[in-house]
Amino acid sequence: MKKISLSLCAYAFAHAALAQSPAAASAANSSSVTVYGVIDMSLVYSSKVGPDNGSRASLDSGDAMASRIGLRGREELGDGLAAIFQLETGFAGDDGAMATPGTLFDRKSVAGLAGRFGTLTVGRQTDYLEEIGQQYTSFQIFGGGGVRAAHFNSLDRITGARSNNSLRFDTAEYGGLRGSFYYGAGEVAGSTRSGQSLGVGGNFRRGDVGVGAAYFQSKLASDALPARAGDTELKTFTLGASYQAGPAKLFAAWSQIRRPTQQPLAGSGLVAITSATRANVLDVGVDYALDSKLHLLASVIHDRADLSRAAGGATRGSTTQFNLGVDLLLSKRTDVYAMASRQQARDVLNPGIISAAYSSAPADDSSQNVLRVGLRHKF
């Protein structure tokens, strides 16, 4: 595996070097390969983490923008048609580990065709909800690592959730309008419904105004009694909008997530908010440019969830996260930032601000404060 990845990198760097040569460019001007990536590192203080709710200091990778390296290629085929590919892997800058052990290109692995009517890609990729998140939610300014937990632990998919064996078609833009269609094959013998996923989305942008929406649903690949393979396990929809008012970009988004196969909860104690059958997430914020280099950032995310209880206990829980930040652009590719967030939980376990799956969370519904100071470089 290491030999394969090194060979791919060597191939890409060789092509990148040839692209700088006029002779090479004229000899192969119909194709290109680009190496790109992001390294994001931050010092983080979290006020309450673990069973004793102790404070924690850490050096994190990818809290504001996931650290990654990728290859992107394009070959012109004529008549406006091009063959394309993209391979992208995430990594932890603090220790060099793969973001997803055992999966080399965990972020994206696609090949496709691009033409006058749009782009078709097949492989491992995200659906259109990520594009909605990048334009209309706190994801765009505070990063997926800092807002994922507040968005129903990413089950609304706006911070980028990937599906294998998928097909995606994005239309060309017509009068500011663009659409997207998504299909994920479950690859279960005897049942095309099992493990299947479907998505659709669209976006309209004209001048200072943008409006977009996307829907995604997925089905169980195997039995999880009493639910059966092929039953719908997730339905999620997000509607977002933004307006550029001079130096201030104002944005807002509403997500609704439904989990039809979620069973009633036993007992009355605190549970993870993702144990809910339904949740609504409201995300509003502003990105204010003091000048071309300095941005002031602020947002609020409220997650309200319905809990199904077999007997007793709270039937509704919520989290509210407040975010403030400043971002200084040192160049087009490098910036430094400072961000402060506070998350409050009510009648559910606090999921923690950084990362997902309660990895850096309080042990109960205590509030958590997180401070981040970081450096981000794009290449």
XYZ file of N, CA and C in Angstrom, residues 168-325:
474
model
N -23.001 10.504 -8.748
C -23.486 11.871 -8.541
C -23.425 12.646 -9.843
N -24.515 13.358 -10.156
C -24.554 14.225 -11.335
C -24.889 15.640 -10.902
N -24.006 16.589 -11.220
C -24.227 18.010 -10.966
C -24.455 18.706 -12.296
N -25.562 19.407 -12.431
C -25.862 20.093 -13.665
C -24.955 21.301 -13.845
N -24.836 21.763 -15.075
C -24.187 23.041 -15.318
C -25.066 24.150 -14.737
N -24.520 25.341 -14.612
C -25.283 26.460 -14.061
C -26.096 27.131 -15.156
N -27.374 27.343 -14.880
C -28.280 28.012 -15.824
C -28.943 29.186 -15.114
N -28.526 30.395 -15.458
C -29.119 31.580 -14.859
C -28.969 31.650 -13.362
N -27.844 31.150 -12.848
C -27.602 31.149 -11.407
C -28.120 29.932 -10.689
N -28.794 29.018 -11.408
C -29.374 27.819 -10.795
C -28.560 26.589 -11.153
N -28.294 25.749 -10.149
C -27.548 24.511 -10.328
C -28.238 23.401 -9.541
N -28.308 22.198 -10.120
C -28.938 21.069 -9.448
C -27.976 19.908 -9.267
N -28.332 18.968 -8.381
C -27.484 17.812 -8.115
C -28.351 16.599 -7.786
N -27.937 15.420 -8.297
C -28.649 14.172 -8.061
C -27.637 13.118 -7.605
N -28.045 12.304 -6.626
C -27.100 11.395 -5.966
C -27.748 10.037 -5.762
N -26.984 8.967 -6.047
C -27.472 7.606 -5.824
C -26.337 6.759 -5.274
N -26.585 6.055 -4.171
C -25.613 5.138 -3.594
C -26.136 3.719 -3.654
N -25.375 2.829 -4.284
C -25.793 1.434 -4.408
C -25.448 0.667 -3.136
N -26.419 -0.089 -2.612
C -26.170 -0.867 -1.402
C -25.335 -2.097 -1.644
N -25.374 -2.612 -2.871
C -24.613 -3.801 -3.266
C -24.929 -5.022 -2.403
N -26.205 -5.163 -2.030
C -26.655 -6.331 -1.276
C -27.371 -7.275 -2.234
N -26.901 -8.499 -2.336
C -27.491 -9.469 -3.255
C -28.953 -9.740 -2.892
N -29.809 -9.696 -3.908
C -31.208 -10.015 -3.703
C -32.076 -8.858 -3.277
N -31.480 -7.667 -3.009
C -32.276 -6.522 -2.563
C -31.591 -5.228 -2.970
N -32.154 -4.554 -3.958
C -31.564 -3.272 -4.388
C -31.820 -2.164 -3.376
N -32.827 -2.338 -2.514
C -33.142 -1.322 -1.512
C -32.172 -1.343 -0.333
N -31.675 -2.499 0.029
C -30.820 -2.622 1.211
C -29.526 -1.841 1.021
N -29.259 -0.928 1.957
C -28.047 -0.121 1.894
C -28.098 1.001 0.885
N -29.189 1.167 0.220
C -29.317 2.193 -0.826
C -29.422 3.595 -0.233
N -28.890 4.587 -0.937
C -29.036 5.986 -0.527
C -29.402 6.834 -1.729
N -30.171 7.887 -1.482
C -30.640 8.789 -2.530
C -30.499 10.225 -2.051
N -30.173 11.132 -2.964
C -30.056 12.531 -2.610
C -30.383 13.441 -3.776
N -30.875 14.631 -3.462
C -31.155 15.638 -4.483
C -30.937 17.007 -3.854
N -30.460 17.949 -4.638
C -30.218 19.281 -4.103
C -30.145 20.316 -5.202
N -30.172 21.567 -4.810
C -30.073 22.654 -5.772
C -29.667 23.939 -5.103
N -29.150 24.860 -5.889
C -28.703 26.135 -5.349
C -28.937 27.234 -6.383
N -29.376 28.386 -5.894
C -29.554 29.558 -6.753
C -28.770 30.713 -6.172
N -27.956 31.329 -6.996
C -27.180 32.482 -6.550
C -27.201 33.567 -7.618
N -27.547 34.761 -7.190
C -27.525 35.905 -8.092
C -27.177 37.152 -7.291
N -26.096 37.808 -7.701
C -25.663 38.997 -6.984
C -25.298 38.686 -5.553
N -25.909 39.401 -4.623
C -25.585 39.263 -3.201
C -26.422 38.208 -2.486
N -27.319 37.554 -3.213
C -28.271 36.633 -2.584
C -28.000 35.198 -3.017
N -28.090 34.275 -2.062
C -27.974 32.857 -2.365
C -29.010 32.068 -1.582
N -29.610 31.049 -2.223
C -30.580 30.177 -1.572
C -30.322 28.754 -2.057
N -30.284 27.796 -1.134
C -30.037 26.420 -1.525
C -30.731 25.434 -0.610
N -30.951 24.228 -1.107
C -31.595 23.185 -0.315
C -31.128 21.837 -0.817
N -31.140 20.833 0.079
C -30.766 19.468 -0.305
C -31.439 18.474 0.622
N -31.696 17.272 0.064
C -32.344 16.187 0.803
C -31.535 14.912 0.592
N -31.467 14.070 1.647
C -30.750 12.794 1.563
C -31.482 11.773 2.417
N -31.525 10.538 1.924
C -32.053 9.451 2.737
C -31.235 8.190 2.493
N -31.151 7.337 3.514
C -30.411 6.078 3.395
C -31.215 4.966 4.045
N -30.950 3.713 3.596
C -31.672 2.547 4.084
C -30.696 1.560 4.731
N -31.196 0.774 5.639
C -30.376 -0.213 6.326
C -29.863 -1.257 5.336
N -28.575 -1.625 5.491
C -27.988 -2.662 4.638
C -28.257 -4.060 5.179
N -28.524 -4.156 6.484
C -28.788 -5.458 7.109
C -29.816 -5.274 8.221
N -30.341 -6.373 8.708
C -31.355 -6.316 9.763
C -30.768 -5.721 11.039
N -31.560 -4.883 11.695
C -31.250 -4.371 13.031
C -32.563 -4.436 13.805
N -32.947 -5.653 14.142
C -34.275 -5.943 14.670
C -34.683 -4.986 15.784
N -35.950 -4.540 15.747
C -37.034 -5.003 14.864
C -37.018 -4.411 13.451
N -36.108 -3.490 13.158
C -36.010 -2.953 11.801
C -35.373 -3.984 10.872
N -35.740 -3.910 9.604
C -35.266 -4.861 8.614
C -34.407 -4.173 7.555
N -33.557 -4.968 6.909
C -32.766 -4.457 5.799
C -33.691 -3.848 4.759
N -33.333 -2.671 4.267
C -34.169 -1.965 3.304
C -35.058 -0.922 3.927
N -35.230 -0.955 5.273
C -35.996 0.098 5.947
C -35.208 1.402 5.936
N -35.896 2.510 5.785
C -35.235 3.817 5.783
C -34.752 4.141 7.194
N -33.439 4.398 7.331
C -32.859 4.678 8.648
C -32.603 6.164 8.879
N -32.485 6.941 7.797
C -32.168 8.354 7.939
C -32.831 9.161 6.837
N -33.462 10.263 7.220
C -33.970 11.257 6.285
C -33.507 12.622 6.786
N -32.845 13.398 5.935
C -32.365 14.701 6.381
C -32.516 15.722 5.269
N -32.919 16.927 5.661
C -33.175 18.015 4.711
C -32.612 19.305 5.291
N -31.965 20.108 4.453
C -31.449 21.404 4.893
C -31.821 22.481 3.888
N -32.297 23.612 4.401
C -32.599 24.799 3.605
C -31.744 25.943 4.131
N -31.017 26.612 3.236
C -30.130 27.686 3.673
C -30.211 28.900 2.769
N -29.788 30.048 3.306
C -29.779 31.293 2.533
C -28.678 32.204 3.062
N -28.212 33.103 2.204
C -27.211 34.091 2.620
C -27.443 35.397 1.882
N -26.922 36.478 2.482
C -27.025 37.797 1.867
C -25.759 38.582 2.178
N -25.135 39.116 1.151
C -23.923 39.918 1.317
C -24.330 41.373 1.481
N -24.296 41.868 2.709
C -24.673 43.245 3.014
C -23.404 44.056 3.219
N -22.838 44.568 2.124
C -21.575 45.290 2.216
C -20.470 44.367 2.679
N -19.780 44.704 3.771
C -18.686 43.842 4.250
C -19.156 42.630 5.043
N -20.474 42.518 5.296
C -20.997 41.450 6.147
C -21.742 40.418 5.319
N -21.341 39.156 5.448
C -22.109 38.063 4.871
C -22.981 37.475 5.976
N -24.294 37.592 5.810
C -25.252 37.051 6.759
C -25.753 35.713 6.226
N -25.867 34.712 7.097
C -26.316 33.406 6.631
C -27.202 32.739 7.679
N -28.051 31.840 7.199
C -28.927 31.085 8.091
C -29.295 29.772 7.417
N -29.470 28.728 8.214
C -29.866 27.423 7.681
C -30.702 26.686 8.715
N -31.641 25.907 8.194
C -32.477 25.043 9.028
C -32.378 23.622 8.506
N -32.081 22.688 9.412
C -32.007 21.275 9.064
C -33.026 20.491 9.882
N -33.634 19.503 9.227
C -34.471 18.557 9.967
C -33.973 17.151 9.679
N -33.787 16.368 10.736
C -33.282 15.005 10.628
C -34.303 14.069 11.255
N -34.629 12.991 10.540
C -35.544 11.974 11.057
C -34.852 10.611 11.027
N -35.075 9.817 12.081
C -34.487 8.485 12.189
C -35.612 7.482 12.444
N -36.252 7.017 11.372
C -37.454 6.180 11.519
C -37.221 4.863 12.249
N -36.020 4.312 12.215
C -35.784 3.008 12.849
C -35.329 3.126 14.301
N -35.189 4.345 14.824
C -34.761 4.525 16.206
C -35.835 4.006 17.158
N -35.457 3.118 18.069
C -36.411 2.493 18.973
C -36.569 3.306 20.271
N -37.713 3.151 20.978
C -37.900 3.848 22.256
C -36.786 3.522 23.240
N -36.392 4.508 24.022
C -35.276 4.372 24.953
C -35.751 3.804 26.286
N -34.976 2.894 26.839
C -35.270 2.358 28.163
C -34.665 3.283 29.221
N -35.294 3.386 30.351
C -34.758 4.195 31.443
C -35.043 5.670 31.247
N -34.590 6.460 32.221
C -34.893 7.896 32.225
C -33.649 8.763 32.308
N -32.451 8.172 32.224
C -31.217 8.942 32.373
C -30.857 9.721 31.126
N -29.749 10.484 31.235
C -29.260 11.262 30.104
C -28.738 10.334 29.013
N -29.027 10.683 27.760
C -28.568 9.897 26.614
C -27.951 10.838 25.577
N -27.263 10.267 24.600
C -26.740 11.049 23.490
C -27.894 11.651 22.707
N -27.716 12.871 22.226
C -28.797 13.540 21.506
C -29.151 12.790 20.221
N -28.197 12.046 19.661
C -28.451 11.286 18.441
C -29.303 10.045 18.684
N -29.723 9.815 19.944
C -30.688 8.757 20.237
C -32.108 9.201 19.908
N -32.268 10.435 19.474
C -33.580 10.994 19.185
C -34.150 10.431 17.883
N -35.463 10.483 17.776
C -36.142 10.072 16.545
C -36.212 11.210 15.534
N -36.128 12.452 16.034
C -36.196 13.608 15.139
C -35.463 14.776 15.776
N -34.829 15.603 14.931
C -34.151 16.792 15.431
C -34.293 17.922 14.424
N -34.336 19.138 14.941
C -34.319 20.348 14.123
C -33.128 21.191 14.545
N -32.334 21.629 13.570
C -31.134 22.406 13.855
C -31.250 23.762 13.161
N -31.079 24.830 13.925
C -31.079 26.190 13.383
C -29.687 26.780 13.548
N -29.139 27.315 12.465
C -27.770 27.836 12.442
C -27.792 29.212 11.789
N -27.432 30.263 12.538
C -27.392 31.626 11.993
C -26.052 32.256 12.337
N -25.534 33.119 11.436
C -24.236 33.724 11.716
C -23.877 34.839 10.763
N -22.674 35.373 10.970
C -22.179 36.477 10.162
C -20.670 36.375 10.020
N -20.192 36.702 8.833
C -18.763 36.837 8.540
C -18.555 38.283 8.108
N -17.928 39.090 8.998
C -17.771 40.528 8.749
C -16.315 40.833 8.416
N -16.067 41.369 7.202
C -14.719 41.693 6.757
C -14.382 43.130 7.134
N -13.515 43.288 8.143
C -13.062 44.634 8.503
C -12.253 45.245 7.364
N -11.466 44.418 6.692
C -10.747 44.800 5.486
C -10.480 43.530 4.692
N -9.591 43.594 3.704
C -9.366 42.429 2.843
C -8.677 41.277 3.570
N -8.114 41.531 4.760
C -7.360 40.502 5.465
C -7.978 40.056 6.788
N -8.743 40.910 7.445
C -9.221 40.622 8.795
C -10.730 40.428 8.814
N -11.172 39.254 9.306
C -12.590 38.924 9.386
C -13.000 38.657 10.825
N -14.162 39.181 11.219
C -14.768 38.888 12.510
C -15.912 37.895 12.278
N -15.996 36.857 13.113
C -16.921 35.753 12.884
C -17.822 35.538 14.101
N -19.085 35.211 13.856
C -19.998 34.912 14.962
C -21.135 34.030 14.457
N -21.597 33.124 15.319
C -22.753 32.287 14.958
C -23.366 31.663 16.199
N -24.611 31.195 16.035
C -25.332 30.445 17.061
C -25.949 29.222 16.389
N -25.814 28.052 17.029
C -26.394 26.811 16.517
C -27.258 26.199 17.620
N -28.538 25.960 17.307
C -29.451 25.350 18.285
C -29.979 24.045 17.721
N -29.816 22.967 18.484
C -30.222 21.618 18.083
C -31.290 21.140 19.058
N -32.510 20.941 18.565
C -33.629 20.527 19.412
C -34.120 19.165 18.955
N -34.150 18.198 19.866
C -34.418 16.814 19.479
C -35.558 16.210 20.288
N -36.306 15.324 19.629
C -37.399 14.595 20.274
C -36.910 13.193 20.639
N -37.064 12.823 21.915
C -36.647 11.520 22.409
C -37.868 10.631 22.633
N -37.792 9.406 22.150
C -38.870 8.449 22.380
C -38.499 7.596 23.588
N -39.301 7.693 24.653
C -39.031 6.978 25.906
C -40.047 5.858 26.114
N -39.555 4.702 26.517
C -40.464 3.600 26.818
C -41.257 3.889 28.083
N -40.595 4.541 29.065
C -41.281 4.875 30.314
C -40.489 5.930 31.067
N -41.104 7.109 31.262
C -40.507 8.139 32.100
C -39.334 8.858 31.466
N -38.933 9.958 32.085
C -37.779 10.716 31.626
C -38.155 11.792 30.617
N -37.195 12.699 30.359
C -37.427 13.797 29.434
C -37.646 13.267 28.021
N -38.585 13.868 27.319
C -38.866 13.475 25.936
C -38.375 14.506 24.930
N -37.669 15.500 25.414
C -37.085 16.491 24.516
C -35.765 16.975 25.109
N -34.747 17.079 24.259
C -33.445 17.573 24.690
C -32.927 18.589 23.696
N -31.911 19.340 24.100
C -31.391 20.361 23.199
C -29.946 20.702 23.529
N -29.260 21.244 22.540
C -27.950 21.860 22.744
C -27.955 23.210 22.040
N -27.225 24.146 22.608
C -27.053 25.465 21.990
C -25.574 25.809 22.035
N -25.027 26.181 20.891
C -23.601 26.503 20.796
C -23.417 27.929 20.283
N -22.619 28.705 21.023
C -22.283 30.079 20.643
C -20.828 30.118 20.180
N -20.579 30.762 19.047
C -19.232 30.822 18.473
C -18.828 32.265 18.167
N -17.593 32.610 18.538
C -16.998 33.891 18.178
C -15.594 33.628 17.654
N -15.150 34.429 16.670
C -13.814 34.197 16.140
C -13.270 35.375 15.377
